[in-house]
PDB file of C-alpha atoms in Angstrom:
ATOM      1  CA  MET M  25       0.703 -21.496  -8.415  1.00 53.00           C
ATOM      2  CA  SER M  26       1.087 -18.413 -10.395  1.00 85.00           C
ATOM      3  CA  GLU M  27      -0.218 -15.235  -8.587  1.00 93.00           C
ATOM      4  CA  LYS M  28      -3.291 -13.605  -9.703  1.00 95.00           C
ATOM      5  CA  ILE M  29      -3.141  -9.932 -11.094  1.00 97.00           C
ATOM      6  CA  LEU M  30      -6.157  -7.939 -11.826  1.00 97.00           C
ATOM      7  CA  ILE M  31      -5.731  -5.279 -14.570  1.00 97.00           C
ATOM      8  CA  VAL M  32      -8.432  -2.403 -15.118  1.00 97.00           C
ATOM      9  CA  ASP M  33      -7.916   0.077 -17.771  1.00 96.00           C
ATOM     10  CA  ASP M  34     -10.206   1.130 -20.601  1.00 94.00           C
ATOM     11  CA  GLU M  35      -7.208   2.199 -23.068  1.00 94.00           C
ATOM     12  CA  LYS M  36      -7.161  -1.316 -24.575  1.00 95.00           C
ATOM     13  CA  GLU M  37      -3.857  -1.219 -26.072  1.00 95.00           C
ATOM     14  CA  ILE M  38      -2.138  -0.545 -22.448  1.00 95.00           C
ATOM     15  CA  ALA M  39      -4.410  -3.221 -20.626  1.00 96.00           C
ATOM     16  CA  ASP M  40      -3.127  -5.794 -23.325  1.00 96.00           C
ATOM     17  CA  LEU M  41       0.482  -4.650 -23.305  1.00 96.00           C
ATOM     18  CA  ILE M  42       0.816  -5.030 -19.407  1.00 96.00           C
ATOM     19  CA  GLU M  43      -1.399  -8.312 -19.983  1.00 96.00           C
ATOM     20  CA  VAL M  44       1.737  -9.594 -22.472  1.00 96.00           C
ATOM     21  CA  TYR M  45       4.414  -8.762 -20.107  1.00 95.00           C
ATOM     22  CA  LEU M  46       3.011 -10.366 -17.167  1.00 96.00           C
ATOM     23  CA  LYS M  47       1.771 -13.716 -18.740  1.00 95.00           C
ATOM     24  CA  ASN M  48       5.294 -13.484 -20.043  1.00 94.00           C
ATOM     25  CA  ASP M  49       6.808 -13.681 -16.580  1.00 92.00           C
ATOM     26  CA  GLY M  50       4.129 -16.285 -15.470  1.00 94.00           C
ATOM     27  CA  TYR M  51       1.585 -14.454 -13.874  1.00 95.00           C
ATOM     28  CA  THR M  52      -2.129 -15.496 -14.317  1.00 96.00           C
ATOM     29  CA  VAL M  53      -3.881 -12.030 -15.623  1.00 97.00           C
ATOM     30  CA  TYR M  54      -7.836 -11.000 -15.299  1.00 97.00           C
ATOM     31  CA  LYS M  55      -8.135  -8.060 -17.658  1.00 97.00           C
ATOM     32  CA  PHE M  56     -10.991  -5.608 -17.723  1.00 97.00           C
ATOM     33  CA  TYR M  57     -11.476  -2.511 -19.520  1.00 96.00           C
ATOM     34  CA  ASN M  58     -14.375  -1.067 -17.196  1.00 95.00           C
ATOM     35  CA  GLY M  59     -14.852  -0.906 -13.569  1.00 94.00           C
ATOM     36  CA  LEU M  60     -18.240  -2.967 -13.028  1.00 94.00           C
ATOM     37  CA  ASP M  61     -17.004  -5.938 -14.699  1.00 94.00           C
ATOM     38  CA  ALA M  62     -13.633  -5.676 -12.532  1.00 96.00           C
ATOM     39  CA  LEU M  63     -15.698  -5.574  -9.254  1.00 95.00           C
ATOM     40  CA  GLY M  64     -17.822  -8.638 -10.346  1.00 94.00           C
ATOM     41  CA  CYS M  65     -14.457 -10.751 -10.560  1.00 95.00           C
ATOM     42  CA  ILE M  66     -13.168  -9.217  -7.237  1.00 94.00           C
ATOM     43  CA  GLU M  67     -16.322 -10.914  -5.816  1.00 91.00           C
ATOM     44  CA  THR M  68     -15.622 -14.404  -7.000  1.00 91.00           C
ATOM     45  CA  GLN M  69     -11.664 -14.457  -7.601  1.00 91.00           C
ATOM     46  CA  LYS M  70      -9.206 -14.246  -5.075  1.00 90.00           C
ATOM     47  CA  MET M  71      -6.531 -11.931  -6.516  1.00 94.00           C
ATOM     48  CA  ASP M  72      -2.840 -11.433  -5.383  1.00 94.00           C
ATOM     49  CA  LEU M  73      -2.357  -7.765  -6.791  1.00 96.00           C
ATOM     50  CA  ALA M  74      -4.372  -5.365  -8.740  1.00 97.00           C
ATOM     51  CA  ILE M  75      -3.330  -2.706 -11.399  1.00 97.00           C
ATOM     52  CA  LEU M  76      -6.042  -0.052 -11.562  1.00 96.00           C
ATOM     53  CA  ASP M  77      -6.336   2.969 -14.151  1.00 93.00           C
ATOM     54  CA  VAL M  78      -8.143   5.943 -12.144  1.00 91.00           C
ATOM     55  CA  MET M  79     -10.015   7.187 -15.220  1.00 90.00           C
ATOM     56  CA  LEU M  80     -12.553   4.735 -16.173  1.00 92.00           C
ATOM     57  CA  PRO M  81     -15.963   5.164 -18.440  1.00 91.00           C
ATOM     58  CA  ASP M  82     -18.150   3.775 -15.483  1.00 92.00           C
ATOM     59  CA  ILE M  83     -16.470   3.932 -11.814  1.00 91.00           C
ATOM     60  CA  ASP M  84     -13.100   5.487 -11.368  1.00 89.00           C
ATOM     61  CA  GLY M  85     -10.188   3.216  -9.802  1.00 92.00           C
ATOM     62  CA  PHE M  86     -10.414   5.114  -6.772  1.00 92.00           C
ATOM     63  CA  ARG M  87     -13.807   3.476  -6.179  1.00 93.00           C
ATOM     64  CA  ILE M  88     -12.496   0.250  -7.012  1.00 95.00           C
ATOM     65  CA  CYS M  89      -9.787   0.578  -4.665  1.00 93.00           C
ATOM     66  CA  GLN M  90     -11.853   1.383  -1.756  1.00 91.00           C
ATOM     67  CA  LYS M  91     -14.020  -1.552  -2.627  1.00 92.00           C
ATOM     68  CA  ILE M  92     -11.045  -3.960  -2.520  1.00 93.00           C
ATOM     69  CA  ARG M  93      -9.965  -2.442   0.825  1.00 90.00           C
ATOM     70  CA  GLU M  94     -13.199  -3.420   2.543  1.00 88.00           C
ATOM     71  CA  GLN M  95     -12.562  -6.796   2.192  1.00 89.00           C
ATOM     72  CA  TYR M  96      -8.611  -7.503   1.147  1.00 89.00           C
ATOM     73  CA  PHE M  97      -5.062  -6.344   1.639  1.00 85.00           C
ATOM     74  CA  TYR M  98      -3.443  -7.430  -1.515  1.00 90.00           C
ATOM     75  CA  PRO M  99      -1.181  -4.950  -3.231  1.00 92.00           C
ATOM     76  CA  ILE M 100      -2.634  -2.352  -5.118  1.00 93.00           C
ATOM     77  CA  ILE M 101      -0.865  -0.228  -8.357  1.00 93.00           C
ATOM     78  CA  MET M 102      -2.840   2.588  -9.422  1.00 91.00           C
ATOM     79  CA  LEU M 103      -2.398   3.977 -13.149  1.00 91.00           C
ATOM     80  CA  THR M 104      -2.976   7.448 -14.207  1.00 85.00           C
ATOM     81  CA  ALA M 105      -2.330   9.740 -17.020  1.00 80.00           C
ATOM     82  CA  LYS M 106      -2.386  12.697 -14.469  1.00 70.00           C
ATOM     83  CA  VAL M 107       0.664  14.089 -12.867  1.00 63.00           C
ATOM     84  CA  GLU M 108      -1.052  15.867 -10.021  1.00 64.00           C
ATOM     85  CA  ASP M 109       0.050  15.252  -6.154  1.00 64.00           C
ATOM     86  CA  THR M 110      -3.530  15.631  -5.094  1.00 68.00           C
ATOM     87  CA  ASP M 111      -4.429  12.337  -7.430  1.00 68.00           C
ATOM     88  CA  LYS M 112      -1.503  10.444  -6.060  1.00 69.00           C
ATOM     89  CA  ILE M 113      -2.213  11.417  -2.359  1.00 72.00           C
ATOM     90  CA  MET M 114      -5.841  10.514  -2.822  1.00 74.00           C
ATOM     91  CA  GLY M 115      -4.886   6.923  -4.114  1.00 74.00           C
ATOM     92  CA  LEU M 116      -2.502   6.218  -1.396  1.00 75.00           C
ATOM     93  CA  THR M 117      -4.675   7.760   1.136  1.00 75.00           C
ATOM     94  CA  ILE M 118      -7.325   5.245   0.504  1.00 81.00           C
ATOM     95  CA  GLY M 119      -5.192   2.205   0.112  1.00 83.00           C
ATOM     96  CA  ALA M 120      -3.220   2.231  -2.843  1.00 87.00           C
ATOM     97  CA  ASP M 121       0.073   0.683  -2.646  1.00 85.00           C
ATOM     98  CA  ASP M 122       2.265   2.434  -5.440  1.00 85.00           C
ATOM     99  CA  TYR M 123       1.410   4.772  -8.200  1.00 84.00           C
ATOM    100  CA  ILE M 124       2.608   4.806 -11.701  1.00 86.00           C
ATOM    101  CA  THR M 125       2.119   7.618 -14.336  1.00 85.00           C
ATOM    102  CA  LYS M 126       1.638   7.148 -17.859  1.00 87.00           C
ATOM    103  CA  PRO M 127       3.254   6.685 -20.031  1.00 86.00           C
ATOM    104  CA  PHE M 128       5.455   4.043 -18.674  1.00 87.00           C
ATOM    105  CA  ASN M 129       7.843   1.466 -19.703  1.00 87.00           C
ATOM    106  CA  PRO M 130       5.726  -1.789 -19.143  1.00 90.00           C
ATOM    107  CA  LEU M 131       9.194  -3.507 -17.635  1.00 87.00           C
ATOM    108  CA  GLU M 132       8.777  -0.934 -14.942  1.00 83.00           C
ATOM    109  CA  VAL M 133       5.335  -2.170 -14.486  1.00 90.00           C
ATOM    110  CA  VAL M 134       6.606  -5.489 -14.005  1.00 90.00           C
ATOM    111  CA  ALA M 135       9.404  -4.530 -11.794  1.00 84.00           C
ATOM    112  CA  ARG M 136       7.016  -2.635  -9.408  1.00 84.00           C
ATOM    113  CA  VAL M 137       4.490  -6.000  -9.501  1.00 90.00           C
ATOM    114  CA  LYS M 138       7.365  -8.257  -8.254  1.00 87.00           C
ATOM    115  CA  THR M 139       8.508  -5.519  -5.476  1.00 80.00           C
ATOM    116  CA  GLN M 140       4.947  -5.499  -4.202  1.00 85.00           C
ATOM    117  CA  LEU M 141       4.169  -8.943  -4.081  1.00 88.00           C
ATOM    118  CA  ARG M 142       7.791  -9.924  -2.454  1.00 80.00           C
ATOM    119  CA  ARG M 143       6.652  -7.514   0.334  1.00 75.00           C
ATOM    120  CA  TYR M 144       3.194  -8.982   0.369  1.00 80.00           C
ATOM    121  CA  VAL M 145       4.453 -12.686   0.567  1.00 77.00           C
ATOM    122  CA  ARG M 146       7.268 -11.633   3.444  1.00 70.00           C
ATOM    123  CA  TYR M 147       4.040 -10.201   5.267  1.00 67.00           C
ATOM    124  CA  ASN M 148       1.804 -12.861   5.043  1.00 68.00           C
ATOM    125  CA  ASN M 149       4.806 -15.656   5.819  1.00 65.00           C
ATOM    126  CA  ALA M 150       5.492 -13.933   8.986  1.00 61.00           C
ATOM    127  CA  ALA M 151       1.566 -13.731   9.867  1.00 60.00           C
ATOM    128  CA  ASN M 152       1.118 -17.652   9.258  1.00 62.00           C
ATOM    129  CA  THR M 153       3.896 -18.580  11.394  1.00 54.00           C
ATOM    130  CA  GLY M 154       2.131 -16.818  14.259  1.00 53.00           C
ATOM    131  CA  GLY M 155       5.548 -16.135  15.717  1.00 46.00           C
ATOM    132  CA  LYS M 156       6.813 -19.862  15.996  1.00 48.00           C
ATOM    133  CA  ASP M 157      10.420 -20.405  16.200  1.00 45.00           C
ATOM    134  CA  ALA M 158      11.106 -16.347  16.276  1.00 46.00           C
ATOM    135  CA  PRO M 159      11.710 -14.060  19.267  1.00 49.00           C
ATOM    136  CA  ILE M 160       8.763 -11.824  20.415  1.00 47.00           C
ATOM    137  CA  ALA M 161       9.093  -8.351  18.966  1.00 79.00           C
ATOM    138  CA  GLU M 162       6.488  -5.792  20.397  1.00 84.00           C
ATOM    139  CA  HIS M 163       6.332  -2.388  21.196  1.00 88.00           C
ATOM    140  CA  ASP M 164       3.572  -1.079  23.636  1.00 84.00           C
ATOM    141  CA  VAL M 165       2.933   2.477  23.252  1.00 86.00           C
ATOM    142  CA  ARG M 166       0.553   4.024  25.664  1.00 81.00           C
ATOM    143  CA  GLY M 167      -1.995   1.288  24.780  1.00 81.00           C
ATOM    144  CA  LEU M 168      -0.793   0.836  21.068  1.00 89.00           C
ATOM    145  CA  ILE M 169       0.521  -2.417  20.623  1.00 89.00           C
ATOM    146  CA  ILE M 170       2.437  -3.771  17.614  1.00 92.00           C
ATOM    147  CA  ASN M 171       3.553  -7.328  17.424  1.00 89.00           C
ATOM    148  CA  LYS M 172       6.190  -7.833  14.592  1.00 86.00           C
ATOM    149  CA  SER M 173       5.920 -11.703  15.157  1.00 81.00           C
ATOM    150  CA  THR M 174       2.264 -11.801  14.762  1.00 84.00           C
ATOM    151  CA  HIS M 175       1.885  -8.828  12.546  1.00 86.00           C
ATOM    152  CA  LYS M 176      -0.859  -7.520  14.546  1.00 88.00           C
ATOM    153  CA  CYS M 177      -1.709  -4.033  16.006  1.00 92.00           C
ATOM    154  CA  THR M 178      -4.114  -3.315  18.610  1.00 90.00           C
ATOM    155  CA  LEU M 179      -5.162   0.069  20.016  1.00 88.00           C
ATOM    156  CA  TYR M 180      -6.743  -0.108  23.613  1.00 80.00           C
ATOM    157  CA  GLY M 181      -7.246  -3.898  22.955  1.00 81.00           C
ATOM    158  CA  LYS M 182      -9.149  -3.618  19.448  1.00 87.00           C
ATOM    159  CA  GLU M 183      -7.237  -4.718  16.654  1.00 91.00           C
ATOM    160  CA  ILE M 184      -6.355  -2.379  13.930  1.00 92.00           C
ATOM    161  CA  THR M 185      -6.095  -3.843  10.399  1.00 91.00           C
ATOM    162  CA  LEU M 186      -3.064  -2.676   8.725  1.00 91.00           C
ATOM    163  CA  THR M 187      -1.740  -2.960   5.123  1.00 89.00           C
ATOM    164  CA  PRO M 188       1.689  -4.373   4.730  1.00 89.00           C
ATOM    165  CA  ILE M 189       2.939  -0.874   3.981  1.00 90.00           C
ATOM    166  CA  GLU M 190       1.365   0.698   6.718  1.00 92.00           C
ATOM    167  CA  PHE M 191       2.512  -1.931   9.083  1.00 93.00           C
ATOM    168  CA  SER M 192       6.014  -1.359   8.169  1.00 92.00           C
ATOM    169  CA  VAL M 193       5.689   2.305   8.313  1.00 94.00           C
ATOM    170  CA  LEU M 194       4.439   2.157  12.019  1.00 95.00           C
ATOM    171  CA  TRP M 195       6.693  -0.693  13.051  1.00 94.00           C
ATOM    172  CA  TYR M 196       9.869   1.299  12.099  1.00 94.00           C
ATOM    173  CA  LEU M 197       8.548   4.441  13.752  1.00 95.00           C
ATOM    174  CA  CYS M 198       7.869   2.380  17.016  1.00 93.00           C
ATOM    175  CA  GLU M 199      11.392   0.805  16.616  1.00 90.00           C
ATOM    176  CA  ASN M 200      12.995   4.234  16.600  1.00 91.00           C
ATOM    177  CA  ARG M 201      10.806   5.598  19.151  1.00 89.00           C
ATOM    178  CA  GLY M 202      11.923   8.719  20.506  1.00 89.00           C
ATOM    179  CA  LYS M 203      13.943   9.718  17.381  1.00 92.00           C
ATOM    180  CA  VAL M 204      12.945  11.839  14.835  1.00 94.00           C
ATOM    181  CA  ILE M 205      12.623   9.981  11.468  1.00 94.00           C
ATOM    182  CA  PRO M 206      13.025  11.930   8.248  1.00 93.00           C
ATOM    183  CA  SER M 207      10.888  11.218   5.319  1.00 91.00           C
ATOM    184  CA  GLU M 208      13.727  10.167   3.062  1.00 91.00           C
ATOM    185  CA  GLU M 209      14.839   7.533   5.432  1.00 93.00           C
ATOM    186  CA  LEU M 210      11.143   6.215   6.017  1.00 92.00           C
ATOM    187  CA  PHE M 211      10.815   5.877   2.505  1.00 91.00           C
ATOM    188  CA  GLU M 212      14.046   4.205   1.767  1.00 90.00           C
ATOM    189  CA  THR M 213      13.849   1.817   4.331  1.00 91.00           C
ATOM    190  CA  VAL M 214      10.048   0.996   3.992  1.00 91.00           C
ATOM    191  CA  TRP M 215       9.646   1.067   0.089  1.00 88.00           C
ATOM    192  CA  GLY M 216      13.427   0.167  -0.624  1.00 84.00           C
ATOM    193  CA  GLU M 217      13.485   2.815  -3.190  1.00 82.00           C
ATOM    194  CA  LYS M 218      15.561   5.898  -3.773  1.00 83.00           C
ATOM    195  CA  TYR M 219      13.536   9.106  -2.509  1.00 80.00           C
ATOM    196  CA  LEU M 220      12.698  11.803  -4.706  1.00 76.00           C
ATOM    197  CA  ASP M 221      11.992  15.172  -3.802  1.00 68.00           C
ATOM    198  CA  ASN M 222       8.224  16.156  -3.634  1.00 63.00           C
ATOM    199  CA  ASN M 223       7.689  12.697  -2.972  1.00 68.00           C
ATOM    200  CA  ASN M 224       4.476  12.641  -0.933  1.00 83.00           C
ATOM    201  CA  THR M 225       4.052   8.892  -0.510  1.00 87.00           C
ATOM    202  CA  VAL M 226       5.092   8.960   3.046  1.00 89.00           C
ATOM    203  CA  MET M 227       2.777  12.024   3.998  1.00 89.00           C
ATOM    204  CA  ALA M 228      -0.279   9.780   2.670  1.00 90.00           C
ATOM    205  CA  HIS M 229       0.372   6.615   4.481  1.00 92.00           C
ATOM    206  CA  ILE M 230       1.254   8.458   7.438  1.00 92.00           C
ATOM    207  CA  GLY M 231      -2.311  10.369   7.195  1.00 90.00           C
ATOM    208  CA  ARG M 232      -4.300   6.934   6.853  1.00 91.00           C
ATOM    209  CA  LEU M 233      -2.319   5.469   9.657  1.00 93.00           C
ATOM    210  CA  ARG M 234      -3.521   8.417  11.821  1.00 92.00           C
ATOM    211  CA  GLU M 235      -6.848   7.761  10.446  1.00 91.00           C
ATOM    212  CA  LYS M 236      -7.091   4.174  11.513  1.00 92.00           C
ATOM    213  CA  LEU M 237      -5.436   5.279  15.061  1.00 91.00           C
ATOM    214  CA  LYS M 238      -8.080   7.779  15.431  1.00 89.00           C
ATOM    215  CA  GLU M 239      -5.579  10.811  15.792  1.00 87.00           C
ATOM    216  CA  PRO M 240      -6.949  14.119  16.094  1.00 81.00           C
ATOM    217  CA  ALA M 241      -5.399  16.273  13.051  1.00 72.00           C
ATOM    218  CA  LYS M 242      -3.926  18.943  15.299  1.00 79.00           C
ATOM    219  CA  LYS M 243      -2.850  17.096  18.488  1.00 83.00           C
ATOM    220  CA  PRO M 244      -2.001  13.405  17.360  1.00 87.00           C
ATOM    221  CA  LYS M 245      -1.173  11.121  20.132  1.00 86.00           C
ATOM    222  CA  PHE M 246       1.075   8.790  18.543  1.00 91.00           C
ATOM    223  CA  ILE M 247       2.691   9.769  15.399  1.00 94.00           C
ATOM    224  CA  LYS M 248       3.644  13.323  15.424  1.00 92.00           C
ATOM    225  CA  THR M 249       5.147  15.899  12.805  1.00 91.00           C
ATOM    226  CA  VAL M 250       8.232  17.666  13.104  1.00 90.00           C
ATOM    227  CA  TRP M 251       8.048  20.052  10.481  1.00 88.00           C
ATOM    228  CA  GLY M 252      10.705  20.364   7.991  1.00 85.00           C
ATOM    229  CA  VAL M 253      12.220  17.095   9.591  1.00 88.00           C
ATOM    230  CA  GLY M 254      10.303  14.247   9.731  1.00 92.00           C
ATOM    231  CA  TYR M 255       7.990  11.853  12.043  1.00 94.00           C
ATOM    232  CA  THR M 256       8.324  10.719  15.621  1.00 94.00           C
ATOM    233  CA  ILE M 257       6.638   8.605  18.124  1.00 92.00           C
ATOM    234  CA  GLU M 258       7.738  10.073  21.350  1.00 85.00           C
ATOM    235  CA  LYS M 259       8.756   7.958  24.514  1.00 75.00           C
TER     236      LYS M 259
END
């Protein structure tokens, strides 16, 4: 069964081009030129990944991303003609997994899609096994419990829903508890790509994790920032 990919972009040429490349790789594509039609599809079809343009004629891609995250945790890749860091941070903060700036090589889009789907499949396979035939791997940090076997995270007994990327970031910090992890190391370990200067991806995901952990901005209890170095979870 081929994975289902949602494409939403009001630039017909771009949407059609991405569709051709993804179909050539065997994916099933659902393509829309506006946000409202895409939202209707999301309600009736279970997707495996979404590619969302930020600027749309009716509702923007950020809003569609938020609607998806209310129910689903499959990967979301944002497309934009803008290069401002604020837009990138906005998308990542509300739950996007990756960000591609126009113009782009369609082969890059396909490569990013494959990367995100591989990560998502690994995450779900681990979760669906329920830890069977696998050693228990769990960290308990003052009431924050994260279990790699079940891919569940709870805070004071209440389960917190994390995307695969958020889980991987939190797990790596817990696994290296007591150490300060540079942003470069965290990015290259979790995303599996070379870290570039001025990359705000890690910062955006840390911000979203803190929000889910109900961390106070000035005095976080769990994920602490070591300015100029990186992030740490203290022992």
